[in-house]
Coordinates of C-alpha atoms and ligand atoms in Angstrom, one line a residue:
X1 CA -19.5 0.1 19.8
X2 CA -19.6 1.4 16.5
X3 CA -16.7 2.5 14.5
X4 CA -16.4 4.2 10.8
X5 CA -13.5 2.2 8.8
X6 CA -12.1 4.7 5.8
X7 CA -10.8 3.0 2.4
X8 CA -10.4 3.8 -0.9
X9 CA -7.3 2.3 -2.6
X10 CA -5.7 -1.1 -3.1
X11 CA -3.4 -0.6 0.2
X12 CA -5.9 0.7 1.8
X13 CA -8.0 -2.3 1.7
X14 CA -5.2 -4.9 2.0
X15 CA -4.9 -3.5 5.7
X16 CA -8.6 -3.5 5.7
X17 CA -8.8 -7.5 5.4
X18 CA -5.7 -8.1 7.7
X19 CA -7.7 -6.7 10.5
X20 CA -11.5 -6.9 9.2
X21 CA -12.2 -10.2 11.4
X22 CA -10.4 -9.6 14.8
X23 CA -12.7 -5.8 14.3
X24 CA -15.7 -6.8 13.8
X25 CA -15.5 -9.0 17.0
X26 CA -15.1 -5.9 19.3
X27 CA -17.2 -3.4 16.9
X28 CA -20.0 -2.6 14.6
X29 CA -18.3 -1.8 11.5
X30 CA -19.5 0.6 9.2
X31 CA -17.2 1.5 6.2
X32 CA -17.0 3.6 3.6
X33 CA -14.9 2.8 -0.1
X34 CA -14.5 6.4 -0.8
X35 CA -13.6 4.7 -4.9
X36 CA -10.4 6.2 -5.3
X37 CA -9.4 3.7 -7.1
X38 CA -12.0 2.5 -9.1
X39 CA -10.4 -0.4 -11.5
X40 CA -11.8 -3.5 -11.0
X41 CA -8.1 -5.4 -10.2
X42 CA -7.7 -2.6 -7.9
X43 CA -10.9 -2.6 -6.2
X44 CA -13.9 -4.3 -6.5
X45 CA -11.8 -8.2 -7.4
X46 CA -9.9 -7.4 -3.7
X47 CA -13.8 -6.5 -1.8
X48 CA -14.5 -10.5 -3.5
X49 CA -11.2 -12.0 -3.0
X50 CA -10.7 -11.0 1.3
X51 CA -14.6 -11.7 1.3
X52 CA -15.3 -8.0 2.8
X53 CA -18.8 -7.7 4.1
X54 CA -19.8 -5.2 1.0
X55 CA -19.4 -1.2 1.6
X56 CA -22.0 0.6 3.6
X57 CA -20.8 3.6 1.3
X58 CA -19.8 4.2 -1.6
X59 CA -18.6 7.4 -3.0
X60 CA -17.2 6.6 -6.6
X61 CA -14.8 10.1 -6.2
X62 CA -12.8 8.9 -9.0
X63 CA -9.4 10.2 -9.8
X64 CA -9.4 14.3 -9.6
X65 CA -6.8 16.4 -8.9
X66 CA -5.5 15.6 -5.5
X67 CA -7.4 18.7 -4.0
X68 CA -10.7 18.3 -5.7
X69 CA -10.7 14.4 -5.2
X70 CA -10.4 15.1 -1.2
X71 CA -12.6 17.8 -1.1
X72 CA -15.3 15.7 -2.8
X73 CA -14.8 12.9 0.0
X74 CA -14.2 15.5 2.5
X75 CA -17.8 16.7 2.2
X76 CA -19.9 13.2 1.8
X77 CA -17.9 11.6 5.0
X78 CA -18.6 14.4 6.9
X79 CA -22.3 14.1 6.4
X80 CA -22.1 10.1 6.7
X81 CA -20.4 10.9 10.7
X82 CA -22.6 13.0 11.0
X83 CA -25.4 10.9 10.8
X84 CA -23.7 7.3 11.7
X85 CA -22.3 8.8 15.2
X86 CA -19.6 6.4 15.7
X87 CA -17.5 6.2 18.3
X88 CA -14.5 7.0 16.3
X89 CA -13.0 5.8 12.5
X90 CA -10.3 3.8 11.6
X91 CA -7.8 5.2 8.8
X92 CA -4.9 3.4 6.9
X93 CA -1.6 4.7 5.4
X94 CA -1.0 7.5 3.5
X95 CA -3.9 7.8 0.5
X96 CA -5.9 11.1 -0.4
X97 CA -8.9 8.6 0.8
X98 CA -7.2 8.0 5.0
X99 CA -6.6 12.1 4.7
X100 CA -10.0 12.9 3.8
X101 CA -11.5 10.2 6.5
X102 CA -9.3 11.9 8.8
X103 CA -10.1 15.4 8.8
X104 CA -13.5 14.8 8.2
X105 CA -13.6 13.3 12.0
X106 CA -11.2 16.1 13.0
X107 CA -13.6 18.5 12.2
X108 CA -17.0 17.2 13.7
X109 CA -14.7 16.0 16.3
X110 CA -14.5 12.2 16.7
X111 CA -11.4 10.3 17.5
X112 CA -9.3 9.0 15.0
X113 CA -7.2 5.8 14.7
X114 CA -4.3 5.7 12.5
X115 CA -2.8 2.1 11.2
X116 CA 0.7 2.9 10.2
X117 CA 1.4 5.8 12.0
X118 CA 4.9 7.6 12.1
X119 CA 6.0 6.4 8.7
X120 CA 8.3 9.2 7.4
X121 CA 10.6 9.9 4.3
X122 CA 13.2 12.3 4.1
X123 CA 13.5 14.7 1.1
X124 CA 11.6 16.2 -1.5
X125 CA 7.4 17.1 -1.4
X126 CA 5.6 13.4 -1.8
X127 CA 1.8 13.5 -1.3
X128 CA 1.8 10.7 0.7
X129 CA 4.3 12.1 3.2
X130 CA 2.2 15.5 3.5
X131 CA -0.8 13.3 3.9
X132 CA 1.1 11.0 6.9
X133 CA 1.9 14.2 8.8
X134 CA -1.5 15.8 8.3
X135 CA -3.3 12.0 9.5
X136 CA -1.4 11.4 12.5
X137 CA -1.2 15.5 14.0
X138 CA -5.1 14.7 14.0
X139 CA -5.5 11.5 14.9
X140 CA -6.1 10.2 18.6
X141 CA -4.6 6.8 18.7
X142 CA -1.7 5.7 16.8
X143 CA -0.7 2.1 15.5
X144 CA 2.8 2.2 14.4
X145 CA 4.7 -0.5 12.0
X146 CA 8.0 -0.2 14.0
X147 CA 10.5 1.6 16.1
X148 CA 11.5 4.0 13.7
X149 CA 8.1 5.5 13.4
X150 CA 7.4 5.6 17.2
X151 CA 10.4 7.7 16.9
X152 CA 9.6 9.9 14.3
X153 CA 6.5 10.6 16.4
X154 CA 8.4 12.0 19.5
X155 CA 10.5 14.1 17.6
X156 CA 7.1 15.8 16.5
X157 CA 5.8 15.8 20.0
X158 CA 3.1 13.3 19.4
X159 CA 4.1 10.5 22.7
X160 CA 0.9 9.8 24.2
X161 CA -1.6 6.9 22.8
X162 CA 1.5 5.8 20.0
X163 CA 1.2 2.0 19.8
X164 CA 4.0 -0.3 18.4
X165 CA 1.9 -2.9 16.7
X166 CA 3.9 -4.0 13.8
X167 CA 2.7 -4.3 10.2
X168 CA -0.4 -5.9 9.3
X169 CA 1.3 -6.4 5.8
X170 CA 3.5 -8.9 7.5
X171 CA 0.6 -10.7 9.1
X172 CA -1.5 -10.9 6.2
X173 CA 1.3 -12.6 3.7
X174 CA 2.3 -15.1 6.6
X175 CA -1.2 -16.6 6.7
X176 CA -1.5 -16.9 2.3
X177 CA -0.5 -20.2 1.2
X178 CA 2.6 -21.4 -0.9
X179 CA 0.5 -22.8 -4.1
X180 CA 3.1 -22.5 -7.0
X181 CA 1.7 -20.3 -10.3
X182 CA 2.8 -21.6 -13.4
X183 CA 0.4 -19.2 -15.6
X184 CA -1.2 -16.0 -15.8
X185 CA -4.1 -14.4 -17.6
X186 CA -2.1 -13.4 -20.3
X187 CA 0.9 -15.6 -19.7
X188 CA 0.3 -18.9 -20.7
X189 CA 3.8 -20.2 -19.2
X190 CA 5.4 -18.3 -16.6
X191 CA 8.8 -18.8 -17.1
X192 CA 10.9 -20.7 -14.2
X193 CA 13.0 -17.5 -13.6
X194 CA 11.9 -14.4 -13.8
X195 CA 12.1 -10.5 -12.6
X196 CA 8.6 -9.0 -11.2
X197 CA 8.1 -5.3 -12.1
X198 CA 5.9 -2.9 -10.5
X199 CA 6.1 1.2 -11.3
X200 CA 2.8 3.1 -10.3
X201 CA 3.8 6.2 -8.2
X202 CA 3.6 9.8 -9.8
X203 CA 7.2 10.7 -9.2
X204 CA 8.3 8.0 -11.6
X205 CA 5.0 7.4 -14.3
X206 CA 4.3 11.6 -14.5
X207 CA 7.8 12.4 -16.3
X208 CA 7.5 10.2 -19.4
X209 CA 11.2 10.4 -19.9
X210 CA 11.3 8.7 -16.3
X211 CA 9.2 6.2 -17.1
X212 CA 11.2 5.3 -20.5
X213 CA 14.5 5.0 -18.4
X214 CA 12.9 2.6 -16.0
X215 CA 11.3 0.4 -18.0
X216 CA 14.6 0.4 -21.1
X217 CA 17.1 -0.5 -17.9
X218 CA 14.4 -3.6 -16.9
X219 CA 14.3 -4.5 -20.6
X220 CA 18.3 -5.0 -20.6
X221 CA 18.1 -7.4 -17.5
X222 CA 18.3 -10.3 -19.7
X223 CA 15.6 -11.9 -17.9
X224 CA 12.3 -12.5 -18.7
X225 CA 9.9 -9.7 -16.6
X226 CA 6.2 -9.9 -15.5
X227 CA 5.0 -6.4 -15.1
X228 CA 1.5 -6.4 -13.2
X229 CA 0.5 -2.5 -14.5
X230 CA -1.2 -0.6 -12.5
X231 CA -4.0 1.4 -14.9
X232 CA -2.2 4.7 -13.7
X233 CA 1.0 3.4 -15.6
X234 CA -0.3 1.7 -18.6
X235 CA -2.2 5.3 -19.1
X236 CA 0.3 6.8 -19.0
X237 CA 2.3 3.7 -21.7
X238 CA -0.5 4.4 -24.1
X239 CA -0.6 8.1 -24.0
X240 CA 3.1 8.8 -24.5
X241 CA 3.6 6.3 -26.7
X242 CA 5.8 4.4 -24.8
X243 CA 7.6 1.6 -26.6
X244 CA 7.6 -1.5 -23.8
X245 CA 11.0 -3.6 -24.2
X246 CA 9.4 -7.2 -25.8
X247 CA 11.1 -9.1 -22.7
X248 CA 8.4 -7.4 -20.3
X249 CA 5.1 -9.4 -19.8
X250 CA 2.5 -7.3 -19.1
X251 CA -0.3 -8.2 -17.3
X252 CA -3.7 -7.0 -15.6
X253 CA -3.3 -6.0 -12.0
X254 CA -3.2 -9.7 -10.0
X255 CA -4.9 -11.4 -7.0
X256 CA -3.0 -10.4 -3.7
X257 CA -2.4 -14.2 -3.2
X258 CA -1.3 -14.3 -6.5
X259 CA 1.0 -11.3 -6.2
X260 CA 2.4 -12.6 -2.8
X261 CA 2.9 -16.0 -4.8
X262 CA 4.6 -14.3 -7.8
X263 CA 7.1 -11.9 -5.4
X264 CA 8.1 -15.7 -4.2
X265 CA 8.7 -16.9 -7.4
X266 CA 10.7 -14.4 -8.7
X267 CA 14.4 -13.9 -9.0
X268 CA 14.3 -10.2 -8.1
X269 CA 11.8 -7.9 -7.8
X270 CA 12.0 -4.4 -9.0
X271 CA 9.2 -2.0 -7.4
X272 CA 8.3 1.6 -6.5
X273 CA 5.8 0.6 -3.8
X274 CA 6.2 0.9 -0.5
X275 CA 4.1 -2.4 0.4
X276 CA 5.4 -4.8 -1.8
X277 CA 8.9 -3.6 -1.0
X278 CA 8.0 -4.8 2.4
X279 CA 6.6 -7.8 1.3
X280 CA 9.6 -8.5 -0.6
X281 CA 11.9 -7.6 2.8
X282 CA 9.6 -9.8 4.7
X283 CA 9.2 -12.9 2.5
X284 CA 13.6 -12.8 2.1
X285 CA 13.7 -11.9 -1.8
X286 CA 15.7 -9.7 -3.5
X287 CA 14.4 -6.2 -4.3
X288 CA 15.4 -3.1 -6.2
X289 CA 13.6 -0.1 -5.2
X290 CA 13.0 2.4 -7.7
X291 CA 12.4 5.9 -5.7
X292 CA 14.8 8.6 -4.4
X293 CA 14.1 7.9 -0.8
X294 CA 12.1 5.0 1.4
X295 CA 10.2 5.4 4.7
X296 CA 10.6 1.7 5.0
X297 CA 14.8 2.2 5.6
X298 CA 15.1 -1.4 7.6
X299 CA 14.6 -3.4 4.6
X300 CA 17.8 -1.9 2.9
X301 CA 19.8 -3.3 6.0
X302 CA 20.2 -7.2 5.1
X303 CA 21.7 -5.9 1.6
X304 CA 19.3 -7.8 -0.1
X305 CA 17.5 -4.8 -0.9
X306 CA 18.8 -1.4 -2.2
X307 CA 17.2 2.1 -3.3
X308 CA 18.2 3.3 -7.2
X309 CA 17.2 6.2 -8.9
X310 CA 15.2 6.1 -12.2
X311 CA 18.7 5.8 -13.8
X312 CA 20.0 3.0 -16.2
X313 CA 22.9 1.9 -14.7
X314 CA 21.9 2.3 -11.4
X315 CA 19.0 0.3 -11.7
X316 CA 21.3 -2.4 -13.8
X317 CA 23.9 -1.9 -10.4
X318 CA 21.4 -2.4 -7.6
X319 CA 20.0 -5.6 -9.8
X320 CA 23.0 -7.4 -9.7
X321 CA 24.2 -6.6 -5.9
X322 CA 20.5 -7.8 -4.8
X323 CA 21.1 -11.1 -6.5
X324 CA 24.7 -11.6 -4.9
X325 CA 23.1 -11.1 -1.4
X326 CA 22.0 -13.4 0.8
X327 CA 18.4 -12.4 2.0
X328 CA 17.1 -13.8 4.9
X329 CA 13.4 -13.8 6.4
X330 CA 13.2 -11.2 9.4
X331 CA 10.9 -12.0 13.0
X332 CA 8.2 -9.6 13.3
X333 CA 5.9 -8.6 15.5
X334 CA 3.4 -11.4 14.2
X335 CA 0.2 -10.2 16.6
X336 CA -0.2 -7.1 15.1
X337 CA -4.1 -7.4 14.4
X338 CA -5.3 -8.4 17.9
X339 CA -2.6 -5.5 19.7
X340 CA -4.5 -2.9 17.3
X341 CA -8.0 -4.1 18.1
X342 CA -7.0 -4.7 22.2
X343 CA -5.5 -1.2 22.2
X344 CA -9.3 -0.2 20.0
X345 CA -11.4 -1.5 22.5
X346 CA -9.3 0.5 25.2
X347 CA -9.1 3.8 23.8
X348 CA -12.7 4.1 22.4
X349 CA -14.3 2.3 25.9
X350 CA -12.6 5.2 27.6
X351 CA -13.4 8.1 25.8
X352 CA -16.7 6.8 24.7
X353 CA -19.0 10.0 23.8
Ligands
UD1_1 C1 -2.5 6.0 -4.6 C2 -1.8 6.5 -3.4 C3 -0.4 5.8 -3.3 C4 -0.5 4.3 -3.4 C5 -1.3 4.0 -4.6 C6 -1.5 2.5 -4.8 C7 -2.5 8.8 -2.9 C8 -2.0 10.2 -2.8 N1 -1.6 7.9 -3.4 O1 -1.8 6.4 -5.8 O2 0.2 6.2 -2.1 O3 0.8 3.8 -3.4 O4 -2.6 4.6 -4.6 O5 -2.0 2.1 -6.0 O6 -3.5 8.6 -2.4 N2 -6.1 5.3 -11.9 C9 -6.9 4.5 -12.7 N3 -7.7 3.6 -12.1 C10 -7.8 3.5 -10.7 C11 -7.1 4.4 -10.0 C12 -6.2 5.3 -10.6 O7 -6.8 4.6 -13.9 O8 -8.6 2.7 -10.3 C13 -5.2 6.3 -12.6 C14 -5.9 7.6 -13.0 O9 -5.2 8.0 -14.2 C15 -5.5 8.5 -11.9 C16 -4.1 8.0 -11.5 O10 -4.2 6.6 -11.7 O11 -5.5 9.8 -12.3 C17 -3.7 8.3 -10.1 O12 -4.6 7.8 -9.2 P1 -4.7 8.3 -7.7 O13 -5.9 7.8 -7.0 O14 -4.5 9.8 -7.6 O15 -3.4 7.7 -7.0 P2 -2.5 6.4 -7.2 O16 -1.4 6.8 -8.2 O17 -3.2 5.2 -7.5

């Protein structure tokens, strides 16, 4: 059976490697890097580093406006389903790229499988959230990361093919090995304590002001920082004019075994991403979350982990209650890849066209 795998961003393709091998047992893969994100620490370094078989497509969208850059990979996966005639495509998350894989299949139709499904956030417009609602009312199968998202599901009516599989973030990290980093391109000795900083989403990088506030509060941890930038931010940096406190290390977008391996490392981490502040919750370290609401609300329950807004002293707060908690390493489901590609094989065998 052949099946049409969507990515196009660094999560994206994270997810993509956690399942790529148990997949390609059960199916002909055929996938398509829509280029969303086209950086080479964001892209192209992860295809070499998970030794992905390269990209039977590839649509080098760029960044766009949100519209125009789904409209253009709207159109050109449309015509490659058209031609491939899969028996159905596999999308991941919340990106512009898993939207535009999505409702391209909606509309020819084919069915769609959706890894992460049911993943909600309260409050406020978020493109990803519009984009998670939009994927899984279309989709045909859905893999979700835990009980709350089953849940969130059924109160929008979708009951039927919901799978509770787990997170294939918490596979992945379990299999990378414990090899201690003592440098970095750029950082010839990383220091034996340290905070790790990562700021990429739009809510906190598109209101300069934001973006000062977040990154003066980190400066006045007293701690030496390593701040993997992601090219969205340091854009951003350069273009305003941003003055960078001297404490904060930055660095080039890292290796995922090296950015597992530095989130082990460090003291506390301070994020605005959803997956490494389940990587964080998962490998029992500290972690500040810089956003005004998380769809991930079981890793604030240990303590160890707490939500702040984009405000000094709130950050400062949240820093210093994460470091007087006691974190501890949850269970998870740890099969997560195999349920997806059992449930796969299933769902696709049946309703094969
Ligand atoms: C996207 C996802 C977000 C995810 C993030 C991980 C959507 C709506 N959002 O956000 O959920 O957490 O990926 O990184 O899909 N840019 C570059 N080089 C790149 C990619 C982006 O310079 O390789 C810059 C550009 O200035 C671009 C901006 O980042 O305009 C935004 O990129 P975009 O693809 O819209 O989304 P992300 O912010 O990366």
């Amino acid at each position: 059976m052949k099946i049409v795998v969507v990515v196009g961003t660094r999560p994206n393709l994270v997810k993509f490697a956690a399942l790529a091998k148990p997949l390609a047992v059960e199916f002909r893969i055929v996938s398509i890097d829509t280029g969303q994100h086209y950086d080479r620490g964001l892209s192209s370094q992860l295809w070499e580093e998970f030794r992905l078989p390269k990209p039977q497509y590839q649509l080098h969208v760029g960044s766009k406006t949100h519209g125009r850059q789904t409209a253009r990979m709207l159109e050109t996966i449309e015509r490659i389903l058209m031609q491939e005639k899969p028996s159905g495509v596999v999308v991941f998350g919340d990106t512009n790229s898993a939207l535009a894989g999505a409702l391209a299949a909606s509309k020819i139709p084919l069915p769609i499988a959706h890894v992460e499904a049911g993943v909600r956030v309260s409050g406020g417009y978020l493109p990803e959230e519009v984009n998670r609602v939009l994927i899984d009312h279309v989709s045909s199968v859905l893999f979700c990361p835990n009980r709350n998202a089953v849940a969130s599901l059924a109160r929008e009516g979708i009951k039927g093919n919901v799978h509770l599989v787990g997170d294939l973030l918490y596979q992945f990290l379990r299999a990378t090995q414990h090899v201690s980093i003592n440098s970095l391109d750029g950082v010839e000795e990383l220091p034996g304590k340290f905070v790790l900083l990562t700021i990429h989403r739009a809510e906190n990088t598109d209101d300069p002001a934001r973006l000062r506030n977040i990154l003066d509060a980190v400066g006045s941890l007293r701690q030496p920082v390593i701040f993997p930038i992601h090219p969205r931010t340091r854009a951003i940096v350069r273009k305003e004019n941003i003055s960078v406190p001297h404490i904060l290390r930055i660095v080039n977008p890292v290796p995922y075994q090296v950015m597992i391996q530095l989130q082990r490392q460090a003291e506390v981490i301070l994020t605005d991403s959803g997956g490494v502040q389940r990587e964080a919750y998962y490998l029992g370290r500290p972690c500040v979350v810089v956003r005004s609401g998380t769809e991930w609300p079981e890793t604030m329950l240990s303590g160890a982990s707490c939500i702040v807004h984009a405000d000094k002293e709130e950050i400062m707060q949240g820093y210093h209650a994460v470091c007087a908690a006691r974190p501890k390493q949850p269970h998870m489901i740890s099969n997560v890849a195999d349920r997806i590609v059992d449930a796969l094989g299933a769902y696709f065998g049946r309703h094969r066209g």
